[in-house]
PDB file of C-alpha atoms and ligand atoms in Angstrom:
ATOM      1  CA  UNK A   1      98.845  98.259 124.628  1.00 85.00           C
ATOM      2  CA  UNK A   2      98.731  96.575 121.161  1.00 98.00           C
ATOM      3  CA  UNK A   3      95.456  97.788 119.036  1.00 98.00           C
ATOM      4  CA  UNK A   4      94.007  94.288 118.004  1.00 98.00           C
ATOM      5  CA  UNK A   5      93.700  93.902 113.631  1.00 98.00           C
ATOM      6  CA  UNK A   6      91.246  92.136 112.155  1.00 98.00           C
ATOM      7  CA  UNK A   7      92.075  91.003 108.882  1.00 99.00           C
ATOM      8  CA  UNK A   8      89.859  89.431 106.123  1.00 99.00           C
ATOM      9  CA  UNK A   9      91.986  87.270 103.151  1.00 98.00           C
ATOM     10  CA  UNK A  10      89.105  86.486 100.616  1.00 98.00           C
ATOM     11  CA  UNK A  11      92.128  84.061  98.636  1.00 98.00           C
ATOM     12  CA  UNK A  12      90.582  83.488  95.040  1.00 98.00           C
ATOM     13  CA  UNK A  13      87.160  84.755  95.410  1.00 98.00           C
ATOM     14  CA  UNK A  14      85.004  87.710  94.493  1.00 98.00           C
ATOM     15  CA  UNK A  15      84.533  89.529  91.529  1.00 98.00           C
ATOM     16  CA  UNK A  16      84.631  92.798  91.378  1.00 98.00           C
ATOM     17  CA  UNK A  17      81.050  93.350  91.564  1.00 98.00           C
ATOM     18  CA  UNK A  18      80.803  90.831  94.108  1.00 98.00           C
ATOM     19  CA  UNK A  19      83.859  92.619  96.224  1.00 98.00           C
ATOM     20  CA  UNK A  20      81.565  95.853  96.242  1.00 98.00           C
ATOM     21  CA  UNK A  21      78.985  94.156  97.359  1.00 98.00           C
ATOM     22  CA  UNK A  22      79.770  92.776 100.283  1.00 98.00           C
ATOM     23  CA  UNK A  23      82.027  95.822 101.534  1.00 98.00           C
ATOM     24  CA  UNK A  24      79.293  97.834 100.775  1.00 98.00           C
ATOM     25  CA  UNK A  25      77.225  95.622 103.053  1.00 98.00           C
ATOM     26  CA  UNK A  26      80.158  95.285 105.729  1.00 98.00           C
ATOM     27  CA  UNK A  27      80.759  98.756 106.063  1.00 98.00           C
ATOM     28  CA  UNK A  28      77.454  99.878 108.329  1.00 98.00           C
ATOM     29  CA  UNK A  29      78.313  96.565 110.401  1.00 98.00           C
ATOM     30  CA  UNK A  30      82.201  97.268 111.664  1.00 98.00           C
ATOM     31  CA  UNK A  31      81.730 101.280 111.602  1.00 98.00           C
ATOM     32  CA  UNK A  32      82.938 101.298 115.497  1.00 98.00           C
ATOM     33  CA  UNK A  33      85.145  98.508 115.830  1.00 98.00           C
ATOM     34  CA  UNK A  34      87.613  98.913 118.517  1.00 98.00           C
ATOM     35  CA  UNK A  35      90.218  97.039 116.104  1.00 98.00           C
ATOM     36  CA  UNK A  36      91.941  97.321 112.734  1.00 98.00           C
ATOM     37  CA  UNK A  37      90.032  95.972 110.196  1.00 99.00           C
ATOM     38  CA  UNK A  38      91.637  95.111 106.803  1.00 99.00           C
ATOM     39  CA  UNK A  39      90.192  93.224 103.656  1.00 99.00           C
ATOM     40  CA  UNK A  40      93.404  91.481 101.548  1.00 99.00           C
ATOM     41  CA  UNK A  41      91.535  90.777  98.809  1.00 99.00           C
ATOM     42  CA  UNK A  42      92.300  90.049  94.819  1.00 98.00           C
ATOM     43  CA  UNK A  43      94.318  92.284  92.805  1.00 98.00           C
ATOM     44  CA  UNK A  44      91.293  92.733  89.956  1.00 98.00           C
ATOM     45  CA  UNK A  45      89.139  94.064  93.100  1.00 99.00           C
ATOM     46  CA  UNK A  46      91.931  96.640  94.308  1.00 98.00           C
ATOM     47  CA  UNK A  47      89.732  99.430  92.508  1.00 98.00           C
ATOM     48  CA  UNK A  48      86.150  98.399  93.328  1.00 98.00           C
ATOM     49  CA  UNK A  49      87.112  97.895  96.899  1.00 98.00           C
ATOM     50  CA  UNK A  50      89.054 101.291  97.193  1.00 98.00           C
ATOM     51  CA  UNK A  51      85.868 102.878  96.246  1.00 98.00           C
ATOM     52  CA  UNK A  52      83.583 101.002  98.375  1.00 98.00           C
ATOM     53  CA  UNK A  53      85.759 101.511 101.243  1.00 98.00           C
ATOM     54  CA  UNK A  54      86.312 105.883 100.925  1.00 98.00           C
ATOM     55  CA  UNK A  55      85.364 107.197 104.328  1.00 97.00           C
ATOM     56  CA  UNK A  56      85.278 104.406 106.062  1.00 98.00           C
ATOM     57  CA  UNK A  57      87.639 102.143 108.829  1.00 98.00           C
ATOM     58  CA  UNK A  58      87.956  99.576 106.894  1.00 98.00           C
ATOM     59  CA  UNK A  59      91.729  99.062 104.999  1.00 98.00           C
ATOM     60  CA  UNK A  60      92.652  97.566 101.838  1.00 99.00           C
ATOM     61  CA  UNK A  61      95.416  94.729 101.532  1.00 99.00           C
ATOM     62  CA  UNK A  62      96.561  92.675  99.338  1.00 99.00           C
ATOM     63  CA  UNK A  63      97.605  88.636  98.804  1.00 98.00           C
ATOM     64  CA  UNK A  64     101.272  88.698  97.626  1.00 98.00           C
ATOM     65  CA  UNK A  65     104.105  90.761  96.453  1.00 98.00           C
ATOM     66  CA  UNK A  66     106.972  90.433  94.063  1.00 98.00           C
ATOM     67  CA  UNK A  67     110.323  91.667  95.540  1.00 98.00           C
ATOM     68  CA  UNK A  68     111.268  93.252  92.433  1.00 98.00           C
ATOM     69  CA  UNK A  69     110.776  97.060  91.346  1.00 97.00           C
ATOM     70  CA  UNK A  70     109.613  96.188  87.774  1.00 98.00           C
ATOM     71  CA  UNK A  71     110.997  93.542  85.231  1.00 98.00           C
ATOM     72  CA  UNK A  72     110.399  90.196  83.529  1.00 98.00           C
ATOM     73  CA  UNK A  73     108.076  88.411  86.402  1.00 98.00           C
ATOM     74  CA  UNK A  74     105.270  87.514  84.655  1.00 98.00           C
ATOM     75  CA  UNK A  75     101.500  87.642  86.752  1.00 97.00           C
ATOM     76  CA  UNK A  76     103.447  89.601  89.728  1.00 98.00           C
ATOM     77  CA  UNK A  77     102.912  92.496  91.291  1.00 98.00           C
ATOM     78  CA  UNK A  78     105.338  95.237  92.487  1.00 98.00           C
ATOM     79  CA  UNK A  79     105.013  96.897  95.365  1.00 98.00           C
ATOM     80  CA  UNK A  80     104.719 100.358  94.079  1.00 98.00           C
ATOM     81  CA  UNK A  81     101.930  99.419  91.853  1.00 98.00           C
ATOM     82  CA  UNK A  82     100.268  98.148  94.869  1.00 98.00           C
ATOM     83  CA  UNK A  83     100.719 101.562  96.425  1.00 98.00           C
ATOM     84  CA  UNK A  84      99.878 103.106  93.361  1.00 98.00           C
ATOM     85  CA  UNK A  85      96.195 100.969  93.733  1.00 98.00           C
ATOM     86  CA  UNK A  86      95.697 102.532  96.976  1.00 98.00           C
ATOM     87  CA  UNK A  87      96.610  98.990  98.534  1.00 98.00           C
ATOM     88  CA  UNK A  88      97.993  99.815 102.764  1.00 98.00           C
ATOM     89  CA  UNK A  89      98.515  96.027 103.811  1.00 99.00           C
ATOM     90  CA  UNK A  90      99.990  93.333 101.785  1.00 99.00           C
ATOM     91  CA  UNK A  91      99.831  89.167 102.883  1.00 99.00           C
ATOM     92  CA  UNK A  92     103.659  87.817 102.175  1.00 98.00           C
ATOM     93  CA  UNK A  93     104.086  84.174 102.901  1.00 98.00           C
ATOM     94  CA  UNK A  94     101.297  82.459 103.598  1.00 98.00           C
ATOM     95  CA  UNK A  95     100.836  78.576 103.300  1.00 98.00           C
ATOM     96  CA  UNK A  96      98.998  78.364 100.433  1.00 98.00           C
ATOM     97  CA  UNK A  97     101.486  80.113  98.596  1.00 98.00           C
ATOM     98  CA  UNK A  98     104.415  78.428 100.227  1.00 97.00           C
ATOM     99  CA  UNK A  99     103.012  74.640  99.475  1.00 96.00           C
ATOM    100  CA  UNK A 100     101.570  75.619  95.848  1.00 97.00           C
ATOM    101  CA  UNK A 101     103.136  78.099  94.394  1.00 97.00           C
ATOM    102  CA  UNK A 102     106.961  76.928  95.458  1.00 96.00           C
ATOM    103  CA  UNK A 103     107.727  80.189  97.999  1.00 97.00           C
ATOM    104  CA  UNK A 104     110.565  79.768 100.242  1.00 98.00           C
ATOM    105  CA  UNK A 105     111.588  81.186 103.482  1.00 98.00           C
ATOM    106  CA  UNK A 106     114.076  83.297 101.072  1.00 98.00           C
ATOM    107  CA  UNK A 107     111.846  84.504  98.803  1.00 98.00           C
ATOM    108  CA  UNK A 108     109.272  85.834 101.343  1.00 98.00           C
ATOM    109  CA  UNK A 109     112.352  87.739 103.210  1.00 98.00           C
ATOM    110  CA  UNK A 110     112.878  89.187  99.630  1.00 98.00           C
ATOM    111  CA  UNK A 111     109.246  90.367  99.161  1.00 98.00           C
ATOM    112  CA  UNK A 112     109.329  91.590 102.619  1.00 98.00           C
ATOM    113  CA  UNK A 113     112.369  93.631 102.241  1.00 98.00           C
ATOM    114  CA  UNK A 114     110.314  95.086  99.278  1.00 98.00           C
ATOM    115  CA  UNK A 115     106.496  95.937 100.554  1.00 98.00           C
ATOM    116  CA  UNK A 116     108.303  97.627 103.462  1.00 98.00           C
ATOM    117  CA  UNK A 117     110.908  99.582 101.548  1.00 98.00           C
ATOM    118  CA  UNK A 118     107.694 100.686  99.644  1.00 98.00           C
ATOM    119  CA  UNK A 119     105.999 101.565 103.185  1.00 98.00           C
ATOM    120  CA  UNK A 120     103.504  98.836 102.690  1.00 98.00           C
ATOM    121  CA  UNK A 121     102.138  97.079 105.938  1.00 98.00           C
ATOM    122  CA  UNK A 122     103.473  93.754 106.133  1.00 99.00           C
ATOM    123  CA  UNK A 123     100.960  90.519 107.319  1.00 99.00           C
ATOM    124  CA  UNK A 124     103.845  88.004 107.236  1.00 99.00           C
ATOM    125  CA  UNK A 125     102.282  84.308 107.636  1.00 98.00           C
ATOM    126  CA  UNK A 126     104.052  81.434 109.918  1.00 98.00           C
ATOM    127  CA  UNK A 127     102.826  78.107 110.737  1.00 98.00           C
ATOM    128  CA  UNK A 128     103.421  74.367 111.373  1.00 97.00           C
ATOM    129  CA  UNK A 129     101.899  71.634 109.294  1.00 95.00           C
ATOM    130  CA  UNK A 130     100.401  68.690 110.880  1.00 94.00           C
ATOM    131  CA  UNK A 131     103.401  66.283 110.881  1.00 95.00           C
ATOM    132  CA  UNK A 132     105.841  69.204 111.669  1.00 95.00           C
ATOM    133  CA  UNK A 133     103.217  69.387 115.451  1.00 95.00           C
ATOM    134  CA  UNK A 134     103.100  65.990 115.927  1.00 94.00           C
ATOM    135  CA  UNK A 135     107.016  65.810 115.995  1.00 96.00           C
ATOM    136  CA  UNK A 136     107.064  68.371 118.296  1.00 96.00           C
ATOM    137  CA  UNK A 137     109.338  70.945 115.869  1.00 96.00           C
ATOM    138  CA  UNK A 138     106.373  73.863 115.989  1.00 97.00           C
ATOM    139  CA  UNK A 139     108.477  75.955 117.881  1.00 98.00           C
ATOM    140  CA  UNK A 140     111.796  75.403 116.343  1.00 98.00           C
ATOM    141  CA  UNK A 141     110.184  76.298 113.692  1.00 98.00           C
ATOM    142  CA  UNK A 142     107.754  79.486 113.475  1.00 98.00           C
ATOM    143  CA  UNK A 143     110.959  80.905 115.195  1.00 98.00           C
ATOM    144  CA  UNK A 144     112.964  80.175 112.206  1.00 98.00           C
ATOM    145  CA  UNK A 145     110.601  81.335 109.811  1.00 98.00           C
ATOM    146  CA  UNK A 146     109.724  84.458 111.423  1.00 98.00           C
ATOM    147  CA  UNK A 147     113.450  85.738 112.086  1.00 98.00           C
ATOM    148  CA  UNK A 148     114.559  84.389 108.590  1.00 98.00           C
ATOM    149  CA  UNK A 149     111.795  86.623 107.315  1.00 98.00           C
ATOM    150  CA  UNK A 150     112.261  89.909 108.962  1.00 98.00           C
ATOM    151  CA  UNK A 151     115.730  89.028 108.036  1.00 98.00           C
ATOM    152  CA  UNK A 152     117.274  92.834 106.761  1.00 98.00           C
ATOM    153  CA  UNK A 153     114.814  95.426 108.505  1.00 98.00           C
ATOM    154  CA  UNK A 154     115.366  97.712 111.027  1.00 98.00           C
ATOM    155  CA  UNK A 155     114.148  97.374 114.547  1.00 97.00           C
ATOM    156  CA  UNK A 156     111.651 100.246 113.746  1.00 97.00           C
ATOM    157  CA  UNK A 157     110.612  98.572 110.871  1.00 98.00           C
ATOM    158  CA  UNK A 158     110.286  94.847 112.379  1.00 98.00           C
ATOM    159  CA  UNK A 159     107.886  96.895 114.639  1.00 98.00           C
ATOM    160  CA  UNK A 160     105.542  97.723 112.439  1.00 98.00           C
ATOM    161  CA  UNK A 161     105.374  94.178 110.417  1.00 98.00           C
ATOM    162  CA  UNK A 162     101.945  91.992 111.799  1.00 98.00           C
ATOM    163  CA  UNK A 163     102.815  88.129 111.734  1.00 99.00           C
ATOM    164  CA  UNK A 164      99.940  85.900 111.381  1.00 98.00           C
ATOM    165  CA  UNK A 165     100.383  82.218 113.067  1.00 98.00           C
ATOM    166  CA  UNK A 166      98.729  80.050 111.210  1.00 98.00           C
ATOM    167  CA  UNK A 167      98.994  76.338 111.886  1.00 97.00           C
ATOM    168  CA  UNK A 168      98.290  74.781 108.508  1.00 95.00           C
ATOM    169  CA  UNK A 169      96.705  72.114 109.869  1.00 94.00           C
ATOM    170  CA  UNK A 170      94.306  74.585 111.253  1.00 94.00           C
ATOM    171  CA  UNK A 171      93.713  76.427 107.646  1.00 92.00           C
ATOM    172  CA  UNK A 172      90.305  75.902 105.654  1.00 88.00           C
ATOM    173  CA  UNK A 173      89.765  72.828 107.592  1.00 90.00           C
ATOM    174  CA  UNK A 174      87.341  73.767 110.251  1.00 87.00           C
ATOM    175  CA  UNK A 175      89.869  72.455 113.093  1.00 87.00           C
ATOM    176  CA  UNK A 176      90.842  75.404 115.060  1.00 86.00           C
ATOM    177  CA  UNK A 177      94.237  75.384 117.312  1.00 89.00           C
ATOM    178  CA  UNK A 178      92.648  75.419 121.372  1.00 95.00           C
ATOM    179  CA  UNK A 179      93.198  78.945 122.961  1.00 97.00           C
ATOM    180  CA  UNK A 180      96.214  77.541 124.823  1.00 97.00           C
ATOM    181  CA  UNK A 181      97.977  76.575 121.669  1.00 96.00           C
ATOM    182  CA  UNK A 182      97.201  79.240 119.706  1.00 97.00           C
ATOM    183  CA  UNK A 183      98.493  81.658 122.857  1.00 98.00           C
ATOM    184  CA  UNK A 184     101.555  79.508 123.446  1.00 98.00           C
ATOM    185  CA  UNK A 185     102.834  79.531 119.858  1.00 98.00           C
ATOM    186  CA  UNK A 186     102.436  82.966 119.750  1.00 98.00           C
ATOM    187  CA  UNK A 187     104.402  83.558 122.508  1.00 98.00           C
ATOM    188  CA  UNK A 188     107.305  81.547 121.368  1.00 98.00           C
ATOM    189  CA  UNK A 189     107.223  83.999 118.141  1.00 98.00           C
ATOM    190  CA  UNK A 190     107.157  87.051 120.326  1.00 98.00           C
ATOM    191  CA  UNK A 191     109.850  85.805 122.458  1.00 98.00           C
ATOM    192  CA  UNK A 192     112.012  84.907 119.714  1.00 98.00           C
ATOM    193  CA  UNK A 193     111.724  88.993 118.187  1.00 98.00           C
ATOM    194  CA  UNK A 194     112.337  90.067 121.598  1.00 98.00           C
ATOM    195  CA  UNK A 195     115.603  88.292 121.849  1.00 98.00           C
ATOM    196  CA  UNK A 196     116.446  89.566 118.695  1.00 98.00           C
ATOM    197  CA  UNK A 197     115.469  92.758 118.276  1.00 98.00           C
ATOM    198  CA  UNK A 198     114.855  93.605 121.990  1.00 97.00           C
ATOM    199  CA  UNK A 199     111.708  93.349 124.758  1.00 97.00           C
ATOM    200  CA  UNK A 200     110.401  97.256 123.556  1.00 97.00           C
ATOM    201  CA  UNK A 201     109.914  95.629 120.020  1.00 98.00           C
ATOM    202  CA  UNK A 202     108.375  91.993 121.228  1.00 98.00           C
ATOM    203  CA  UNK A 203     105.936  93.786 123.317  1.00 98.00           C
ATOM    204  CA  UNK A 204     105.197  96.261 120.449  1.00 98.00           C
ATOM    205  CA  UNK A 205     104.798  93.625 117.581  1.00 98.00           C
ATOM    206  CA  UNK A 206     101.748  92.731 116.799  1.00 98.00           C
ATOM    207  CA  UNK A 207     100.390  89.136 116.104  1.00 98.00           C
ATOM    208  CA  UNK A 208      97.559  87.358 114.833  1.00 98.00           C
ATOM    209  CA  UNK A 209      96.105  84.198 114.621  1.00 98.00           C
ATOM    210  CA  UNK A 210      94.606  82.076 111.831  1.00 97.00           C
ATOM    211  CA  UNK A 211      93.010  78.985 111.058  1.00 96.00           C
ATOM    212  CA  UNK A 212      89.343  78.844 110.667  1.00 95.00           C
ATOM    213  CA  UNK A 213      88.732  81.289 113.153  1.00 97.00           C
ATOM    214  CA  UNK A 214      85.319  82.169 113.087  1.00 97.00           C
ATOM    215  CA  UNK A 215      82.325  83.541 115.179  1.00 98.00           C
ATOM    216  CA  UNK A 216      82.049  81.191 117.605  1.00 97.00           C
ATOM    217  CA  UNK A 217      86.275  80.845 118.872  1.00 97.00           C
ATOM    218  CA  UNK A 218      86.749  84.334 118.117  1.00 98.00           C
ATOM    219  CA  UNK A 219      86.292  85.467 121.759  1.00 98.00           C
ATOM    220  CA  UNK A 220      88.075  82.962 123.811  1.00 98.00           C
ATOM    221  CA  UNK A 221      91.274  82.792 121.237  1.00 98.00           C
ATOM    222  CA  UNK A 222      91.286  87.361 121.811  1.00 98.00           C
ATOM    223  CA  UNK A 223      91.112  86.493 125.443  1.00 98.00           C
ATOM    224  CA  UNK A 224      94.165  85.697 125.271  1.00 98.00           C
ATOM    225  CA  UNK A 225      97.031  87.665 126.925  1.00 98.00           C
ATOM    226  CA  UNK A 226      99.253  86.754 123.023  1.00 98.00           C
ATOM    227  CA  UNK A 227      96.849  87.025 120.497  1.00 98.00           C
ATOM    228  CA  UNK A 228      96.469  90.371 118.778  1.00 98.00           C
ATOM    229  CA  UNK A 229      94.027  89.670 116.300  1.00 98.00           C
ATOM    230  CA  UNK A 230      93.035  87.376 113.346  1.00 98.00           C
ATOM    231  CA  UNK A 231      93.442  86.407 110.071  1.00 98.00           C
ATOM    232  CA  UNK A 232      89.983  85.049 108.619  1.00 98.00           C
ATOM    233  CA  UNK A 233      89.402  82.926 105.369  1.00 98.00           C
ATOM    234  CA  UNK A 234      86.348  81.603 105.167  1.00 97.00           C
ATOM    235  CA  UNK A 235      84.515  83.929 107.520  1.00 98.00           C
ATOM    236  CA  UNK A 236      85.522  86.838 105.924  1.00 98.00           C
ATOM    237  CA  UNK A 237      83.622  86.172 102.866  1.00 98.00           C
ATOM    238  CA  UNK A 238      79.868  86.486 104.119  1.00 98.00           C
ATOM    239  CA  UNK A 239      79.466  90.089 106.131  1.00 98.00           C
ATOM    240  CA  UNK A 240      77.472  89.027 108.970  1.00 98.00           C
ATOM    241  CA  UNK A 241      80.125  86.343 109.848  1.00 98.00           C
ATOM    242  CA  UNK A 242      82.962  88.584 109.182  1.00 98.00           C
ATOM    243  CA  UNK A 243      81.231  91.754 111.519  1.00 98.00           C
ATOM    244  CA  UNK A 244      80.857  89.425 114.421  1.00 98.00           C
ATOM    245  CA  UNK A 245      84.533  88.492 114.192  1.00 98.00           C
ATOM    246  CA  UNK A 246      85.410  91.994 114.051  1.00 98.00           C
ATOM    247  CA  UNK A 247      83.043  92.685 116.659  1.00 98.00           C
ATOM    248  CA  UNK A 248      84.088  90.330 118.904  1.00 98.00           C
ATOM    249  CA  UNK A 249      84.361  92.418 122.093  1.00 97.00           C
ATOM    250  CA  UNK A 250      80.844  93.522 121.841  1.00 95.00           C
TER     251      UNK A 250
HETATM  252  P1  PGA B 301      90.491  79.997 107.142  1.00 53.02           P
HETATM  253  O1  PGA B 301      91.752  80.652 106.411  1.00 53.02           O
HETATM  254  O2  PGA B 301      89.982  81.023 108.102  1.00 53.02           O
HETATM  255  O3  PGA B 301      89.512  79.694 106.028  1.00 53.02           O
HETATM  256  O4  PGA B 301      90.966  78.766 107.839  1.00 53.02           O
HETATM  257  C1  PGA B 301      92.675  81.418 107.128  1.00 53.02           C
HETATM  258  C2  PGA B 301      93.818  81.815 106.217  1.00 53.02           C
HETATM  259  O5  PGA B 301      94.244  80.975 105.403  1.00 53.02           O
HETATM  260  O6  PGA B 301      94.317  82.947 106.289  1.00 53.02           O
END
């Protein structure tokens, strides 16, 4: 059985006072989730958050990841820093960085390769944009970007990694993929790693869905049979909204 993970990405929001506050506030409402629950939040809130969060089941992640040990990268990260933070998950590849910030399939396989070899927990983002649904290519290609990504790791390791579908069309916009959709893509993603890397690891992988999922879908999209979790924007930024996501089997 795959143990559900909730995941909050706050994107660019939240000070660090403002970060405190509201795990401080979230902390007394998820205490006995029966999932994972993760906040990916910004790097200036790693330490505010990791204090707020001591003793309690709730995980810190982080947005992005640069590939590279150390060097000339200006306004990256490394993943050893992030470890040194006290950062468990780290975000690589979602749509907002691929469309605005120029990431490639190639460059989150790089920064993949890294936050694993670094034993970070990897939330590795897929999706379709609108036009890429409507000409019927989804599956073609959330297959393509999830092998191309977990390009380089070992079966073990591909085990361990989380992949978030996320349609973008579904992202920020209040439209959510149905429960069918959402289940179907997902299993197109599982069955591609089980072809690859075998049916032990498709059944073990965990993955999530996101796309302004919220308290009101949350229950029939973790009905179904595919769907290990989600990845919330929006909703994860106001507790109450956020708990009820995370408590959405109660
Ligand atoms: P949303 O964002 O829930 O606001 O649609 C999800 C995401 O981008 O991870």
């Amino acid at each position: 059985m795959r143990k559900p993970i909730i995941a909050g990405n706050w994107k660019m929001n939240k000070t660090p006072a403002e970060a405190e506050a509201l795990v401080n506030e979230l902390k007394p409402l998820v205490k006995d989730a029966a999932c994972d629950v993760v906040v990916c939040v910004p790097a200036v809130d790693f330490a505010a958050v990791k204090g707020a969060i001591e003793g309690s089941n709730i995980h810190l992640g982080a947005q992005n990841v640069h590939f590279a040990a150390s060097g000339a990268y200006t306004g990256e990260l490394s993943a050893d820093m992030l470890k040194a933070a006290g950062v468990e998950y780290v975000i690589i590849g979602h749509s907002e960085r691929r469309q605005y910030f120029g990431e490639t399939d190639k460059t989150v396989n790089q920064r993949v390769r890294a936050a694993v070899a670094a034993g970070l927990k990897v939330i590795l983002c897929v999706g379709e944009n609108k036009e890429e649904r409507e000409a019927s290519y989804t599956d073609a290609l959330v297959e393509y970007q999830t092998l191309i990504a977990l390009n380089g790791l070992t079966e073990a390791e591909v085990a361990d990694v989380i992949i978030a579908y996320e349609p973008v069309w579904a992202i920020g916009t209040g439209l959510t993929a149905t429960d069918e959709q959402a289940n179907e893509t997902i299993g197109v993603i599982r069955k591609a790693v089980a072809r690859k890397y075998g049916s032990d690891i498709g059944d073990k992988i965990r993955i999530q869905y996101g796309g302004s999922m919220n308290p009101k879908n949350v229950k029939g999209l973790m009905a179904q049979p595919e769907i290990d979790g989600g990845l919330i924007g929006g909703a994860s930024l106001k507790a109450p909204d956020f708990s009820l996501v995370v408590n959405y089997d109660k």
